Amino acid sequence: MGITFRQETFRDDFSFRNSPEHIRRFPFPFHEDGYMYAVNIEPHVAGPKGSVLEHPIDVDEHYVSEMQDRALVLAEDPLRCQSLPHMTLAGWDLLELLMTAKAESYPEHFELTRDGDRWHWINRPLGIDDRFTFGDVATLPYGPMEYITRQSQGDFCLLDQRDGNLWMDAGIVTTQADWSLDFDIGMNFFEWHAPVPLAHEKGIFTRALKFLLNVQQGRPARRLNWTMTINPRLDTSPENYHKWGPDRTTVTPENVGKKVHLRVELQSFWRLPRSNGLVFPIRCYLISMDELVTSPKWARRLHRVIRDLPDEIAAYKGLTRYRATLIEWLAAHDDGAPTSPGFGPD
Amino acid sequence: MSTGTTKLDVVVADVVTVNAMVKRFHFRRRDGGLLPTFSGGAHVVVEMQDGATPRLNPYSLMSSPLDTREYTISVRRDDAGRGGSLFLHQRVEPGQAMVISYPVNLFSLDLRAKKHLMLAGGIGITPFLAQTAQLAAEGGQFELHYSVRTAALASYGGELQARYGRRVSLYHDDRGEQIPLDRLLSAQPLGTHLYVCGPSGMIDWVRGRAAALGWPAEAVHYEHFSAPQPGLPFTVTLAASGKTIHVGEQQSLLEAMEQAGVDPPYLCRGGVCGQCETDVVSCEGTFLHNDHWLSEDEHRSGRKIMPCVSRFEGPSLVLDR
Amino acid sequence: MPEKSIISRPVYGTLSPQPGREHLFVADAQGAEAILDMAPAAPDGFFAGAQIVYIPRDADPSLAEKLKALSPAMFYEGPSVAAAMPRLRQTLATARMGLRVYLSGTEGLIGQAMQAALVAGIDHASIQTEHRGSLARRVQCVHCKGITEDVTTQPVTCAHCGLLLFVRDHYSRRIAAFQGVCINAEDPSEIPPVEEAFR
């Protein structure tokens, strides 16, 4: 039982692939044949068995490889993981949240035993067996946020709640779509979202903030976000833009299926008990076009979404250079038939 | 009753008389597990069935966030109030089963602060008990100034001084002692945050002096303990639900809605958090706004009301609920 | 006056006297005029509790004299922002709550002085700011993290690593700089023309 973890890379030879099962469970983000921003936040409750929403914190076959890639990113650039001094307490809150969630959902892989503040944590896939004192930074090899996020898929933003706003005062960002933690740390909710086109005028962020400020303990929420990436590269950071940016010019009609990837972020929002902050995990899922079109419905729908996307949104998501090539390739998989409502592959 | 929080089944582990006005209640989880961790300044909403009248009252957690085997609250008896404190004082016994909400924090510490300056009046001491415990455990810097009517009514004054020494100062009204507010406000290092919890008059005084002495609003935090004020009964039409309700003298508009099976969201039940904000469809009469959430303009516009604490007088009020 | 742009691009106001007993002014070049313009509205005795830190750069020397004529409790004239920073940090480190801060002049001056104030524990929302004079920007290269000062062109070559950077309106208070991102990362052979943009 348990998950069979893959050995694959998200750089250099890009050996990342999804197993057929992981293709079917991919969190396809479009429930209709078009896309526009919305405050698409919903309660983060358990979803269907086998889906990415089954467990509060999803661990999948890419876990070990993703953690290896994270370690490489942090070795190259430690500024990807930062915590302003007042956020250490929130870091402990996050450590508790992730350890308890993993141990409860995947007991064959993770184990947590607690005796007061003496904790014992076993992470079998990564070969970790550590004893530490909860609340005492000196008993861990890293600060609490860094310690547990080096063992958790996805990026994490720790938000301080004060003055009627949320402030991104700590985080680890190694799998993000093109924003810089080092630059944005210390900004509030509106400021770090400032570069997103169109959404501000629609009042999206004002409504979203009001909702998030009132998220309570035990009642997390979630939403999906999406973009596209050339090659299954996790680290598409602005810091390394001059290294991965050129990939966008290498798309040809022959290699779309292999190179172009849909990248979906499953974002969730959790109230943290001791610090009264929020944590915002951003879990990244990748799927190549070849893998995606194994679902005819998804193929038709994605074609229509990309074809009809407003130009500003396409530009903001970095699609401009290869958009036409992608649309043409997807068109071959769209016979114009109607698609069923909902996200599933059929 | 709906809310943005989950409920906890608890049992009253102990009831302790603190002084002539105040009783302390200890809650443990009915299933014997630990209660949820929380941050100092949080409150829980206690549900009570007082005969035919359901009551939901918020109380600050005074217990240390580091020990969640129990939650403790302290309740000051209000003989002229609506009955919630009287119910707790007179009708709640150890061993009784009760329901409380998960903790919610609308008065949290600013963890960036280099120092926390706390001003408490009367039963307003309760959130500071939890906050000082939290800060003391982490080596945080704080100073607490506690204004009380008399030594006999200085709930926890002795314990606080024993625990924290010079960091706690008491001021007794009956000895003519008063918090030297201007002197305190002029003597704090940059990066100090100010917290005040007590009667409205005290809060207004502190906020006014802080502003006059140049303290930015972002550094001043306050929590009112306001219960809904009683008033003349009035009738309301709930347009979205198609119901007409009658709000009794001792009942808040929010409670009347809940009794009719309409469940607006709430968190504080005291007019500060904004959760129950309700749009007015039409009205003929006068609003009695008792909240601290809506702006002056919104109060005057007659287009919004906070049903947890505000009331209405007049022939007609139609709300979007 | 900087144009209104995205939300993270700072918006400056007009200096106005705040309640309180202690006031700290930091200004460069034409920023002095913002203080002088505000002075008539200040209540009696206001400047007796004021400290002024002024970096004239190449502005009219009479401005410094006019600031001195306000009779502040302390007046300091410094040759550059960098030279003034140690004493500014010292003033902030020993200040009490209730000190009000007023920053006027170039964005670079405002940003760096605000940075020092934030570190000292002053909330940014309480700091008065007014932009006067040059719109030249401080730009942080997102790739090498180096800051290039006094940027007036779009794009600009990073003074540290040499990449050609697009100067965004996205601004960080913590770093006191606008973000610069490689403009030709996807195709380094594309070299857009360099134009004056921030005067």
mmCIF file of C-alpha atoms in Angstrom, chain A residues 77 79 82 84 162-163 167 178-188 190-195 200 238-249 316 318 321, chain C residues 5-10 123-125 139-145 161 163 168-188 190:
data_model
loop_
_atom_site.group_PDB
_atom_site.id
_atom_site.type_symbol
_atom_site.label_atom_id
_atom_site.label_comp_id
_atom_site.label_asym_id
_atom_site.label_seq_id
_atom_site.Cartn_x
_atom_site.Cartn_y
_atom_site.Cartn_z
ATOM 1 C CA ASP A 77 19.442 30.797 -3.764
ATOM 2 C CA LEU A 79 16.596 34.039 -0.467
ATOM 3 C CA GLN A 82 12.606 33.939 4.320
ATOM 4 C CA LEU A 84 10.590 38.151 9.104
ATOM 5 C CA ARG A 162 -3.224 43.157 11.145
ATOM 6 C CA ASP A 163 -4.741 46.555 10.320
ATOM 7 C CA TRP A 167 0.890 40.825 5.067
ATOM 8 C CA ASP A 178 7.063 33.972 -11.783
ATOM 9 C CA TRP A 179 6.968 36.157 -8.674
ATOM 10 C CA SER A 180 9.778 36.927 -6.257
ATOM 11 C CA LEU A 181 9.390 36.221 -2.538
ATOM 12 C CA ASP A 182 12.449 38.315 -1.788
ATOM 13 C CA PHE A 183 10.855 41.326 -3.442
ATOM 14 C CA ASP A 184 7.298 40.819 -2.251
ATOM 15 C CA ILE A 185 7.975 39.873 1.375
ATOM 16 C CA GLY A 186 6.512 42.569 3.632
ATOM 17 C CA MET A 187 3.791 43.598 1.158
ATOM 18 C CA ASN A 188 0.107 43.514 1.888
ATOM 19 C CA PHE A 190 -3.294 44.386 -2.570
ATOM 20 C CA GLU A 191 0.358 45.271 -3.065
ATOM 21 C CA TRP A 192 1.618 41.781 -3.835
ATOM 22 C CA HIS A 193 -1.286 41.259 -6.273
ATOM 23 C CA ALA A 194 -0.685 44.657 -7.906
ATOM 24 C CA PRO A 195 0.796 43.298 -11.143
ATOM 25 C CA HIS A 200 -8.357 44.977 -9.358
ATOM 26 C CA PRO A 238 11.893 35.855 -11.928
ATOM 27 C CA GLU A 239 15.364 35.385 -10.426
ATOM 28 C CA ASN A 240 16.125 32.748 -13.054
ATOM 29 C CA TYR A 241 13.964 34.208 -15.814
ATOM 30 C CA HIS A 242 17.006 34.816 -18.018
ATOM 31 C CA LYS A 243 17.709 31.069 -17.750
ATOM 32 C CA TRP A 244 14.229 29.658 -18.444
ATOM 33 C CA GLY A 245 12.755 32.519 -20.450
ATOM 34 C CA PRO A 246 14.373 31.380 -23.710
ATOM 35 C CA ASP A 247 12.476 28.069 -23.448
ATOM 36 C CA ARG A 248 9.407 30.006 -24.597
ATOM 37 C CA THR A 249 11.045 30.549 -28.005
ATOM 38 C CA TYR A 316 0.336 38.314 -17.951
ATOM 39 C CA GLY A 318 3.441 34.596 -20.388
ATOM 40 C CA ARG A 321 5.173 33.925 -27.836
ATOM 41 C CA SER C 5 -0.208 53.217 -11.552
ATOM 42 C CA ILE C 6 -0.531 49.743 -10.048
ATOM 43 C CA ILE C 7 -1.355 49.489 -6.360
ATOM 44 C CA SER C 8 2.161 48.605 -5.273
ATOM 45 C CA ARG C 9 3.494 51.789 -6.853
ATOM 46 C CA PRO C 10 3.702 54.249 -3.954
ATOM 47 C CA ASP C 123 4.186 51.920 10.854
ATOM 48 C CA HIS C 124 4.444 53.155 7.273
ATOM 49 C CA ALA C 125 0.838 54.329 7.151
ATOM 50 C CA VAL C 139 15.931 49.771 -9.142
ATOM 51 C CA GLN C 140 16.648 46.342 -7.672
ATOM 52 C CA CYS C 141 17.708 43.733 -10.196
ATOM 53 C CA VAL C 142 15.618 40.671 -9.399
ATOM 54 C CA HIS C 143 18.357 38.442 -10.793
ATOM 55 C CA CYS C 144 21.461 39.565 -8.890
ATOM 56 C CA LYS C 145 19.716 41.623 -6.132
ATOM 57 C CA CYS C 161 25.503 42.142 -13.345
ATOM 58 C CA LEU C 163 21.636 42.436 -17.635
ATOM 59 C CA ARG C 168 8.572 47.860 -13.453
ATOM 60 C CA ASP C 169 6.184 49.975 -11.399
ATOM 61 C CA HIS C 170 6.101 47.159 -8.805
ATOM 62 C CA TYR C 171 7.752 48.649 -5.698
ATOM 63 C CA SER C 172 8.965 47.215 -2.392
ATOM 64 C CA ARG C 173 8.954 49.384 0.729
ATOM 65 C CA ARG C 174 11.242 46.922 2.481
ATOM 66 C CA ILE C 175 13.911 47.195 -0.203
ATOM 67 C CA ALA C 176 13.023 50.828 -1.100
ATOM 68 C CA ALA C 177 13.293 50.129 -4.815
ATOM 69 C CA PHE C 178 11.378 49.326 -7.969
ATOM 70 C CA GLN C 179 11.759 45.882 -9.489
ATOM 71 C CA GLY C 180 13.948 45.402 -12.555
ATOM 72 C CA VAL C 181 13.445 42.264 -14.669
ATOM 73 C CA CYS C 182 15.549 41.182 -17.636
ATOM 74 C CA ILE C 183 13.782 42.648 -20.658
ATOM 75 C CA ASN C 184 15.222 40.329 -23.270
ATOM 76 C CA ALA C 185 15.411 37.060 -21.347
ATOM 77 C CA GLU C 186 13.374 35.150 -23.902
ATOM 78 C CA ASP C 187 15.429 36.421 -26.799
ATOM 79 C CA PRO C 188 18.730 38.107 -25.800
ATOM 80 C CA GLU C 190 16.315 41.696 -28.946
#
